[in-house]
Short mmCIF file of C-alpha atoms and ligand atoms in Angstrom, two decimals:
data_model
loop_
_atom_site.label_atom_id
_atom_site.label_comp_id
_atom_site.label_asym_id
_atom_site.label_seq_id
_atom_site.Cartn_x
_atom_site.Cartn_y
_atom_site.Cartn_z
CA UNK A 1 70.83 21.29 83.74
CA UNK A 2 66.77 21.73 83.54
CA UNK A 3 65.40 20.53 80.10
CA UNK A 4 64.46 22.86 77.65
CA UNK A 5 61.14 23.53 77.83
CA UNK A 6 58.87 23.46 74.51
CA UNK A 7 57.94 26.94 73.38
CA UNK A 8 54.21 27.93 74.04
CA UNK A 9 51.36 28.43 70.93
CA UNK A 10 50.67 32.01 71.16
CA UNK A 11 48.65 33.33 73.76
CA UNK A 12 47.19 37.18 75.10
CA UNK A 13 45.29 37.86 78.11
CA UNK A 14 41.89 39.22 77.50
CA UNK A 15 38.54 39.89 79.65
CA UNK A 16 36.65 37.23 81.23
CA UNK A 17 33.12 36.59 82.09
CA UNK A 18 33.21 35.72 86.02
CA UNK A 19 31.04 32.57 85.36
CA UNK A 20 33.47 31.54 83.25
CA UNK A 21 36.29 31.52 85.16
CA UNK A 22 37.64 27.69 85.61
CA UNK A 23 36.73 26.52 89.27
CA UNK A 24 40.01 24.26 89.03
CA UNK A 25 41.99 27.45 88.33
CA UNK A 26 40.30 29.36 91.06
CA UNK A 27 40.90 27.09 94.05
CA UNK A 28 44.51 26.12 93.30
CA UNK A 29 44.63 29.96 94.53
CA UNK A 30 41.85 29.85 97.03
CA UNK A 31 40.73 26.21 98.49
CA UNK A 32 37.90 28.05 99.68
CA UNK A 33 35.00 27.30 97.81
CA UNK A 34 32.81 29.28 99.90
CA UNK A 35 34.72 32.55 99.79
CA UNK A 36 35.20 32.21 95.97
CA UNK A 37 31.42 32.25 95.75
CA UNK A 38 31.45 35.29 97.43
CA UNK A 39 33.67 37.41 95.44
CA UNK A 40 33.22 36.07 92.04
CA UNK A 41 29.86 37.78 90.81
CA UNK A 42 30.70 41.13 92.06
CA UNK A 43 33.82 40.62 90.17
CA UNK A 44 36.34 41.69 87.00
CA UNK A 45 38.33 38.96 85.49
CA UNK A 46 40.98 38.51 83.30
CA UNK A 47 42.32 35.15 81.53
CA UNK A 48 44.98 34.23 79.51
CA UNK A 49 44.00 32.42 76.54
CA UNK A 50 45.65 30.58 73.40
CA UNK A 51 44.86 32.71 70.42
CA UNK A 52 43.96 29.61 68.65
CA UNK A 53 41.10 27.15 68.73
CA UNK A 54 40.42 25.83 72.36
CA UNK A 55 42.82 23.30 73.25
CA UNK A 56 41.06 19.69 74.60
CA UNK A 57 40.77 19.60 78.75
CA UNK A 58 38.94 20.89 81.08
CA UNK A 59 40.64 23.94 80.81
CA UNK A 60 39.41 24.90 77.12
CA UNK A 61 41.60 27.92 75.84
CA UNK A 62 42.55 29.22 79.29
CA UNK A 63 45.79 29.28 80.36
CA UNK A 64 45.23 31.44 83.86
CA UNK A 65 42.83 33.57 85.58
CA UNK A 66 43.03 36.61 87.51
CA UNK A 67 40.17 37.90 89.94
CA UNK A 68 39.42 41.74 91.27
CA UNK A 69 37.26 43.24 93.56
CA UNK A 70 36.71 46.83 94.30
CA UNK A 71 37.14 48.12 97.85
CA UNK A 72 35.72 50.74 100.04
CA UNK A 73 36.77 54.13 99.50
CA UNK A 74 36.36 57.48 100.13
CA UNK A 75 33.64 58.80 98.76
CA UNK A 76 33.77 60.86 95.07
CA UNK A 77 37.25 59.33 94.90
CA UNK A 78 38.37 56.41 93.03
CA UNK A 79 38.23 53.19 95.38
CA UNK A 80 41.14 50.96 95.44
CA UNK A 81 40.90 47.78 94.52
CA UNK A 82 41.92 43.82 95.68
CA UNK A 83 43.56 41.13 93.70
CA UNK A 84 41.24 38.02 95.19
CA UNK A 85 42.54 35.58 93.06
CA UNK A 86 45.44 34.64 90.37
CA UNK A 87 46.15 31.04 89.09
CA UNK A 88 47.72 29.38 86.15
CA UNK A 89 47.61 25.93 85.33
CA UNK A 90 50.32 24.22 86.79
CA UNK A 91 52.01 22.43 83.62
CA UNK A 92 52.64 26.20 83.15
CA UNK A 93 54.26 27.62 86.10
CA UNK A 94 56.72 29.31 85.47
CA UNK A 95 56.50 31.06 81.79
CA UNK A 96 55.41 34.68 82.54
CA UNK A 97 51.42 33.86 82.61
CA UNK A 98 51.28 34.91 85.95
CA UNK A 99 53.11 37.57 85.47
CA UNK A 100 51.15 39.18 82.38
CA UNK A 101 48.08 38.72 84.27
CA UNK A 102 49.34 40.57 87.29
CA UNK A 103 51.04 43.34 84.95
CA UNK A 104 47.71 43.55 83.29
CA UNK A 105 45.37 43.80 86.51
CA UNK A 106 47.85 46.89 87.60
CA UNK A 107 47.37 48.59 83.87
CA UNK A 108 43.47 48.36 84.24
CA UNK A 109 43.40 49.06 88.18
CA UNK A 110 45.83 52.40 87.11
CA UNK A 111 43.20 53.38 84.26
CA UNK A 112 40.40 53.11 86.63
CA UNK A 113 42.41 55.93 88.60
CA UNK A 114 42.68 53.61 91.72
CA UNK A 115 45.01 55.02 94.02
CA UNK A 116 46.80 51.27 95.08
CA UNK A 117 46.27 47.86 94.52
CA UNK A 118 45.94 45.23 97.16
CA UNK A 119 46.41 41.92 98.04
CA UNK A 120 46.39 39.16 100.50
CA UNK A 121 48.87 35.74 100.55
CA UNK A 122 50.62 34.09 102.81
CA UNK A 123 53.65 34.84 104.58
CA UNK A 124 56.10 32.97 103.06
CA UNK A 125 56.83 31.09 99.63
CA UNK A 126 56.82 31.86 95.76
CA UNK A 127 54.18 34.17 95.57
CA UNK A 128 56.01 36.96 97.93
CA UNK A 129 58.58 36.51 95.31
CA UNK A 130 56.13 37.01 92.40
CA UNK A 131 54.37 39.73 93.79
CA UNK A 132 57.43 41.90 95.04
CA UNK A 133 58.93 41.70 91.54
CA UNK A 134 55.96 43.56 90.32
CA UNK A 135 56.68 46.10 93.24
CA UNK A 136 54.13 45.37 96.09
CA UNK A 137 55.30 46.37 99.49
CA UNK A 138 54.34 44.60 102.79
CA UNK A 139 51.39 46.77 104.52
CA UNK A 140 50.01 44.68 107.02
CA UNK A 141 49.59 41.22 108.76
CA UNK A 142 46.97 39.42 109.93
CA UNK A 143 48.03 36.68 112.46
CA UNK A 144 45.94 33.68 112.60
CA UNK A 145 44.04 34.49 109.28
CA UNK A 146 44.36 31.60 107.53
CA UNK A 147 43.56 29.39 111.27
CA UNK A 148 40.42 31.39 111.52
CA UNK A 149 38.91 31.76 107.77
CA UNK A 150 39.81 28.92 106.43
CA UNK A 151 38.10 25.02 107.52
CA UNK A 152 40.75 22.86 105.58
CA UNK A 153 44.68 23.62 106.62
CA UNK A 154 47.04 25.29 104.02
CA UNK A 155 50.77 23.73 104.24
CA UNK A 156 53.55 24.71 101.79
CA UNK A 157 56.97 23.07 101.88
CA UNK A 158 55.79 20.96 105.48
CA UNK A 159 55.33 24.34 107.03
CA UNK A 160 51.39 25.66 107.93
CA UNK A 161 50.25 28.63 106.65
CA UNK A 162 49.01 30.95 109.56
CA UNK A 163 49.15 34.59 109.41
CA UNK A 164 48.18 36.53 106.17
CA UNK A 165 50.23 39.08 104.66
CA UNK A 166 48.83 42.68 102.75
CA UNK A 167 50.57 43.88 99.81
CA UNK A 168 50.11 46.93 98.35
CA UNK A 169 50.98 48.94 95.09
CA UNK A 170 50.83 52.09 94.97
CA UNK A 171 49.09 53.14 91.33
C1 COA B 201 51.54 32.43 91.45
C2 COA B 201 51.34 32.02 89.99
C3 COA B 201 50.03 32.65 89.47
C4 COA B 201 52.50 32.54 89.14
O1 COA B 201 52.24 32.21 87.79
P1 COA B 201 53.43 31.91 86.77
O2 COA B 201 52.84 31.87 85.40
O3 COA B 201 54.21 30.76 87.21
O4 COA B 201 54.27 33.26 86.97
P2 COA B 201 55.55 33.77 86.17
O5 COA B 201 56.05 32.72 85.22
O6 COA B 201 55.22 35.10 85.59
O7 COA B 201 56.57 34.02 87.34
C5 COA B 201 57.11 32.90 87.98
C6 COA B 201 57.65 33.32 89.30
O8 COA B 201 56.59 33.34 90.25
C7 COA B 201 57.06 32.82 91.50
N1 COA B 201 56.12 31.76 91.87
C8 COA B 201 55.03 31.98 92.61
N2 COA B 201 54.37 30.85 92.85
C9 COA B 201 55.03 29.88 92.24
C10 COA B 201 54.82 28.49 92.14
N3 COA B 201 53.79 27.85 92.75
N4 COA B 201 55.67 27.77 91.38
C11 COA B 201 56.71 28.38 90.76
N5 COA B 201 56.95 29.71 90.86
C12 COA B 201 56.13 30.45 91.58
C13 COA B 201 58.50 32.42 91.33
O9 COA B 201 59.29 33.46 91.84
C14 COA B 201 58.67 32.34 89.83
O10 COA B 201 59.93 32.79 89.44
P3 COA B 201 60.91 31.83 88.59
O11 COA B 201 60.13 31.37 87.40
O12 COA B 201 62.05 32.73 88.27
O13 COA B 201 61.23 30.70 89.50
C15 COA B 201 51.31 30.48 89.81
O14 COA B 201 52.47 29.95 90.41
C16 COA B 201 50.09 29.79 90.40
O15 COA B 201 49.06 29.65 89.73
N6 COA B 201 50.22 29.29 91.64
C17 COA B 201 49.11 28.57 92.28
C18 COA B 201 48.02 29.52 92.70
C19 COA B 201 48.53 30.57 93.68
O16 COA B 201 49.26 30.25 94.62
N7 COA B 201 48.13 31.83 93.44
C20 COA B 201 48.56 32.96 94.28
C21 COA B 201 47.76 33.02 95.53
S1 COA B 201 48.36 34.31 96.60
#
């Protein structure tokens, strides 16, 4: 039997200011340092926060991040947009941070009027789990992605990550 886990303060997941956004946070999703520097500024961000005073760590108030990007569209229509980045702090897996941030990055991509949502992981694990419960569909694959874009190798459960996956919602 797991051990009950202690209840959380109270927390609510508000805007962010992409400097802001906590570098641990951002490469437990992306070890890429480089391509986080590329996305970032151009970016919207959301965070989960304690409601409270900041808590001590490195952390502060922030429980998880979220990262978007706009992408090219047709023009005079809305352009879609790309889920770069979502983390929580690992102490926290696991207690629907994730999955407020991602429900709240689909509210704001649907009031922009995007017509989908995208985004990229890899082809196996949790996170095809977390993302299909929130009703993204498999719309692509590129093979090799991860052996060509990034320098350090990405392993999960002793097996490599290779290929990339697309997901897409629909808005
Ligand atoms: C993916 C992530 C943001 C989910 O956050 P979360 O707060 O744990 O999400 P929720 O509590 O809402 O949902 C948990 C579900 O997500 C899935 N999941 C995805 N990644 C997971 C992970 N590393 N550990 C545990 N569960 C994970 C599981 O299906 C889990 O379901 P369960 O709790 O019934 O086992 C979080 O695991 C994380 O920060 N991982 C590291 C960074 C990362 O891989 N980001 C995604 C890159 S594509």
């Amino acid at each position: 039997m797991n051990a009950p886990t202690a209840p959380l303060a109270p927390w609510h997941v508000t805007s962010l200011n992409p400097v802001e956004a906590p570098w641990p946070l951002l490469l437990s999703a992306d070890p890429s340092r480089e391509k986080v520097r590329g996305y970032l500024p151009g970016s919207t961000c959301f965070a989960a926060r304690y409601r409270q005073a900041p808590r001590p760590g490195k952390l502060g108030d922030i429980l998880g991040i979220c990262v978007l990007v706009p992408l090219p569209g047709q023009s005079g229509t809305p352009r879609p947009w790309e889920l770069m980045n979502i983390a929580v702090a690992s102490h926290l897996h696991s207690h629907g941070i994730g999955g407020a941030l991602l429900q709240h990055a689909i509210a704001w991509t649907r009031e922009q009027k995007a017509p989908r949502l995208e985004v990229g992981t890899g082809s196996f694990g949790d996170q095809l789990v977390f993302y299909q419960r929130a009703g993204f569909r498999v719309t692509g694959i590129e093979r090799d992605f991860f052996l060509k874009h990034y320098t350090t190798q990405l392993w999960e459960r002793e097996v490599q990550h290779k290929d990339m996956l697309r997901l897409t919602l629909m808005l």
